[in-house]
mmCIF file of C-alpha atoms in Angstrom:
data_model
loop_
_atom_site.group_PDB
_atom_site.id
_atom_site.type_symbol
_atom_site.label_atom_id
_atom_site.label_comp_id
_atom_site.label_asym_id
_atom_site.label_seq_id
_atom_site.Cartn_x
_atom_site.Cartn_y
_atom_site.Cartn_z
ATOM 1 C CA UNK A 20 -41.251 -41.696 162.843
ATOM 2 C CA UNK A 21 -39.396 -39.210 160.653
ATOM 3 C CA UNK A 22 -39.981 -35.513 160.621
ATOM 4 C CA UNK A 23 -40.542 -33.913 157.170
ATOM 5 C CA UNK A 24 -38.510 -30.758 156.308
ATOM 6 C CA UNK A 25 -41.158 -29.363 154.043
ATOM 7 C CA UNK A 26 -38.841 -29.755 150.955
ATOM 8 C CA UNK A 27 -39.082 -32.979 149.019
ATOM 9 C CA UNK A 28 -37.056 -34.353 146.034
ATOM 10 C CA UNK A 29 -39.932 -33.394 143.829
ATOM 11 C CA UNK A 30 -39.675 -29.852 145.069
ATOM 12 C CA UNK A 31 -35.938 -29.957 144.414
ATOM 13 C CA UNK A 32 -36.562 -31.254 140.840
ATOM 14 C CA UNK A 33 -39.185 -28.623 140.197
ATOM 15 C CA UNK A 34 -36.823 -25.926 141.382
ATOM 16 C CA UNK A 35 -34.143 -27.197 139.085
ATOM 17 C CA UNK A 36 -36.543 -27.320 136.154
ATOM 18 C CA UNK A 37 -37.534 -23.595 136.925
ATOM 19 C CA UNK A 38 -33.917 -22.540 137.030
ATOM 20 C CA UNK A 39 -33.343 -24.286 133.595
ATOM 21 C CA UNK A 40 -36.584 -22.451 132.218
ATOM 22 C CA UNK A 41 -35.304 -19.082 133.359
ATOM 23 C CA UNK A 42 -31.843 -19.657 131.969
ATOM 24 C CA UNK A 43 -33.266 -20.758 128.596
ATOM 25 C CA UNK A 44 -35.687 -17.729 128.519
ATOM 26 C CA UNK A 45 -32.648 -15.374 129.042
ATOM 27 C CA UNK A 46 -30.515 -17.148 126.439
ATOM 28 C CA UNK A 47 -30.789 -15.153 123.342
ATOM 29 C CA UNK A 48 -30.192 -18.134 121.046
ATOM 30 C CA UNK A 49 -32.602 -20.623 122.249
ATOM 31 C CA UNK A 50 -34.872 -18.616 124.693
ATOM 32 C CA UNK A 51 -37.517 -15.959 124.337
ATOM 33 C CA UNK A 52 -35.547 -13.840 121.923
ATOM 34 C CA UNK A 53 -35.173 -16.604 119.476
ATOM 35 C CA UNK A 54 -38.918 -17.661 119.907
ATOM 36 C CA UNK A 55 -40.008 -14.027 119.419
ATOM 37 C CA UNK A 56 -37.885 -13.644 116.201
ATOM 38 C CA UNK A 57 -39.408 -16.892 114.825
ATOM 39 C CA UNK A 58 -42.839 -15.602 115.479
ATOM 40 C CA UNK A 59 -41.915 -12.166 113.862
ATOM 41 C CA UNK A 60 -40.802 -14.131 110.746
ATOM 42 C CA UNK A 61 -44.214 -16.052 110.737
ATOM 43 C CA UNK A 62 -46.090 -12.674 110.933
ATOM 44 C CA UNK A 63 -44.058 -11.327 108.180
ATOM 45 C CA UNK A 64 -44.701 -14.241 105.999
ATOM 46 C CA UNK A 65 -48.514 -14.095 106.544
ATOM 47 C CA UNK A 66 -48.438 -10.140 105.986
ATOM 48 C CA UNK A 67 -46.783 -10.912 102.687
ATOM 49 C CA UNK A 68 -49.327 -13.516 101.915
ATOM 50 C CA UNK A 69 -52.226 -11.096 102.720
ATOM 51 C CA UNK A 70 -50.751 -8.433 100.515
ATOM 52 C CA UNK A 71 -50.383 -10.875 97.637
ATOM 53 C CA UNK A 72 -53.968 -11.969 98.177
ATOM 54 C CA UNK A 73 -55.355 -8.443 98.188
ATOM 55 C CA UNK A 74 -53.606 -7.824 95.014
ATOM 56 C CA UNK A 75 -54.954 -11.010 93.583
ATOM 57 C CA UNK A 76 -58.440 -10.031 94.488
ATOM 58 C CA UNK A 77 -58.136 -6.522 93.229
ATOM 59 C CA UNK A 78 -58.896 -7.398 89.568
ATOM 60 C CA UNK A 79 -62.592 -6.268 90.177
ATOM 61 C CA UNK A 80 -64.275 -9.802 90.342
ATOM 62 C CA UNK A 81 -66.681 -9.864 92.978
ATOM 63 C CA UNK A 82 -68.329 -13.337 92.934
ATOM 64 C CA UNK A 83 -69.289 -15.045 96.138
ATOM 65 C CA UNK A 84 -65.913 -16.867 96.335
ATOM 66 C CA UNK A 85 -63.776 -13.827 96.204
ATOM 67 C CA UNK A 86 -65.912 -12.046 98.751
ATOM 68 C CA UNK A 87 -65.465 -15.047 101.066
ATOM 69 C CA UNK A 88 -61.746 -14.902 100.301
ATOM 70 C CA UNK A 89 -61.566 -11.244 101.406
ATOM 71 C CA UNK A 90 -63.586 -11.858 104.569
ATOM 72 C CA UNK A 91 -61.141 -14.813 105.391
ATOM 73 C CA UNK A 92 -58.179 -12.260 104.742
ATOM 74 C CA UNK A 93 -59.724 -9.691 107.055
ATOM 75 C CA UNK A 94 -60.204 -12.300 109.699
ATOM 76 C CA UNK A 95 -56.461 -13.189 109.541
ATOM 77 C CA UNK A 96 -55.575 -9.326 109.695
ATOM 78 C CA UNK A 97 -57.770 -8.896 112.769
ATOM 79 C CA UNK A 98 -56.175 -11.851 114.401
ATOM 80 C CA UNK A 99 -52.760 -10.448 113.703
ATOM 81 C CA UNK A 100 -53.600 -6.914 114.982
ATOM 82 C CA UNK A 101 -55.127 -8.400 118.182
ATOM 83 C CA UNK A 102 -51.968 -10.527 118.747
ATOM 84 C CA UNK A 103 -49.649 -7.610 117.860
ATOM 85 C CA UNK A 104 -51.461 -5.386 120.350
ATOM 86 C CA UNK A 105 -50.872 -7.949 123.207
ATOM 87 C CA UNK A 106 -47.156 -8.498 122.432
ATOM 88 C CA UNK A 107 -46.050 -5.019 121.302
ATOM 89 C CA UNK A 108 -44.590 -4.377 124.788
ATOM 90 C CA UNK A 109 -42.097 -7.081 124.144
ATOM 91 C CA UNK A 110 -40.896 -5.761 120.817
ATOM 92 C CA UNK A 111 -38.152 -3.603 121.981
ATOM 93 C CA UNK A 112 -36.755 -5.870 124.711
ATOM 94 C CA UNK A 113 -36.667 -9.083 122.479
ATOM 95 C CA UNK A 114 -35.527 -7.579 119.450
ATOM 96 C CA UNK A 115 -31.904 -7.656 118.324
ATOM 97 C CA UNK A 116 -29.806 -5.622 120.738
ATOM 98 C CA UNK A 117 -32.679 -5.288 123.114
ATOM 99 C CA UNK A 118 -33.761 -1.954 124.996
ATOM 100 C CA UNK A 119 -30.375 -1.165 126.482
ATOM 101 C CA UNK A 120 -31.593 -1.932 129.875
ATOM 102 C CA UNK A 121 -30.565 -5.570 130.945
ATOM 103 C CA UNK A 122 -32.869 -5.634 133.679
ATOM 104 C CA UNK A 123 -35.871 -4.655 131.625
ATOM 105 C CA UNK A 124 -34.721 -7.028 128.881
ATOM 106 C CA UNK A 125 -34.338 -9.902 131.260
ATOM 107 C CA UNK A 126 -37.712 -9.158 132.869
ATOM 108 C CA UNK A 127 -39.480 -9.187 129.593
ATOM 109 C CA UNK A 128 -37.663 -12.389 128.447
ATOM 110 C CA UNK A 129 -38.858 -13.991 131.677
ATOM 111 C CA UNK A 130 -42.418 -12.777 131.311
ATOM 112 C CA UNK A 131 -42.560 -13.935 127.688
ATOM 113 C CA UNK A 132 -41.242 -17.360 128.560
ATOM 114 C CA UNK A 133 -43.594 -17.829 131.459
ATOM 115 C CA UNK A 134 -46.789 -15.911 130.534
ATOM 116 C CA UNK A 135 -46.979 -15.899 126.696
ATOM 117 C CA UNK A 136 -46.518 -19.536 125.690
ATOM 118 C CA UNK A 137 -50.363 -20.187 125.759
ATOM 119 C CA UNK A 138 -51.080 -16.998 123.953
ATOM 120 C CA UNK A 139 -48.478 -17.857 121.234
ATOM 121 C CA UNK A 140 -50.051 -21.294 120.866
ATOM 122 C CA UNK A 141 -53.504 -19.846 120.743
ATOM 123 C CA UNK A 142 -52.457 -17.336 118.101
ATOM 124 C CA UNK A 143 -50.732 -19.866 115.916
ATOM 125 C CA UNK A 144 -53.882 -22.106 116.091
ATOM 126 C CA UNK A 145 -56.060 -19.303 114.928
ATOM 127 C CA UNK A 146 -53.770 -18.526 112.031
ATOM 128 C CA UNK A 147 -53.664 -22.037 111.015
ATOM 129 C CA UNK A 148 -57.443 -22.290 111.058
ATOM 130 C CA UNK A 149 -57.743 -19.066 108.969
ATOM 131 C CA UNK A 150 -55.149 -20.087 106.483
ATOM 132 C CA UNK A 151 -56.812 -23.340 106.033
ATOM 133 C CA UNK A 152 -60.124 -21.526 105.209
ATOM 134 C CA UNK A 153 -58.268 -19.329 102.599
ATOM 135 C CA UNK A 154 -56.606 -22.477 101.051
ATOM 136 C CA UNK A 155 -60.020 -24.145 100.706
ATOM 137 C CA UNK A 156 -61.407 -21.127 99.084
ATOM 138 C CA UNK A 157 -58.576 -20.729 96.689
ATOM 139 C CA UNK A 158 -58.951 -24.353 95.574
ATOM 140 C CA UNK A 159 -62.617 -23.826 94.973
ATOM 141 C CA UNK A 160 -61.724 -20.582 92.973
ATOM 142 C CA UNK A 161 -59.166 -22.671 90.807
ATOM 143 C CA UNK A 162 -61.587 -25.356 90.043
#
């Protein structure tokens, strides 16, 4: 009969995976900072599209399709605003150059990598859904 030590090969592999995740999260080129920058680029693109959509709708037409388009744009803006409130605490630490505190930056990077993955995925899914609605509305307007 063998006596267990409480630490199996699976535990060792899980610990190695966690160490790799921490290293990746702290790495500015592939970790949390790079993911954050990509997300900020996406947000900037959506913001530009919303501004263009607003200008497009500013021509005074108020038929049902244009009203629906404005409502869809407002839903995207609300989604972006809600998400921005949730992630604003990461802005300084994950931006280029960081906050100046390596400890705080490292903590935020780890927190982002471990806690925000699901939130980012949910946000992207919501944006995709809203964007699809806008695309459908635009197609009906151009018919």
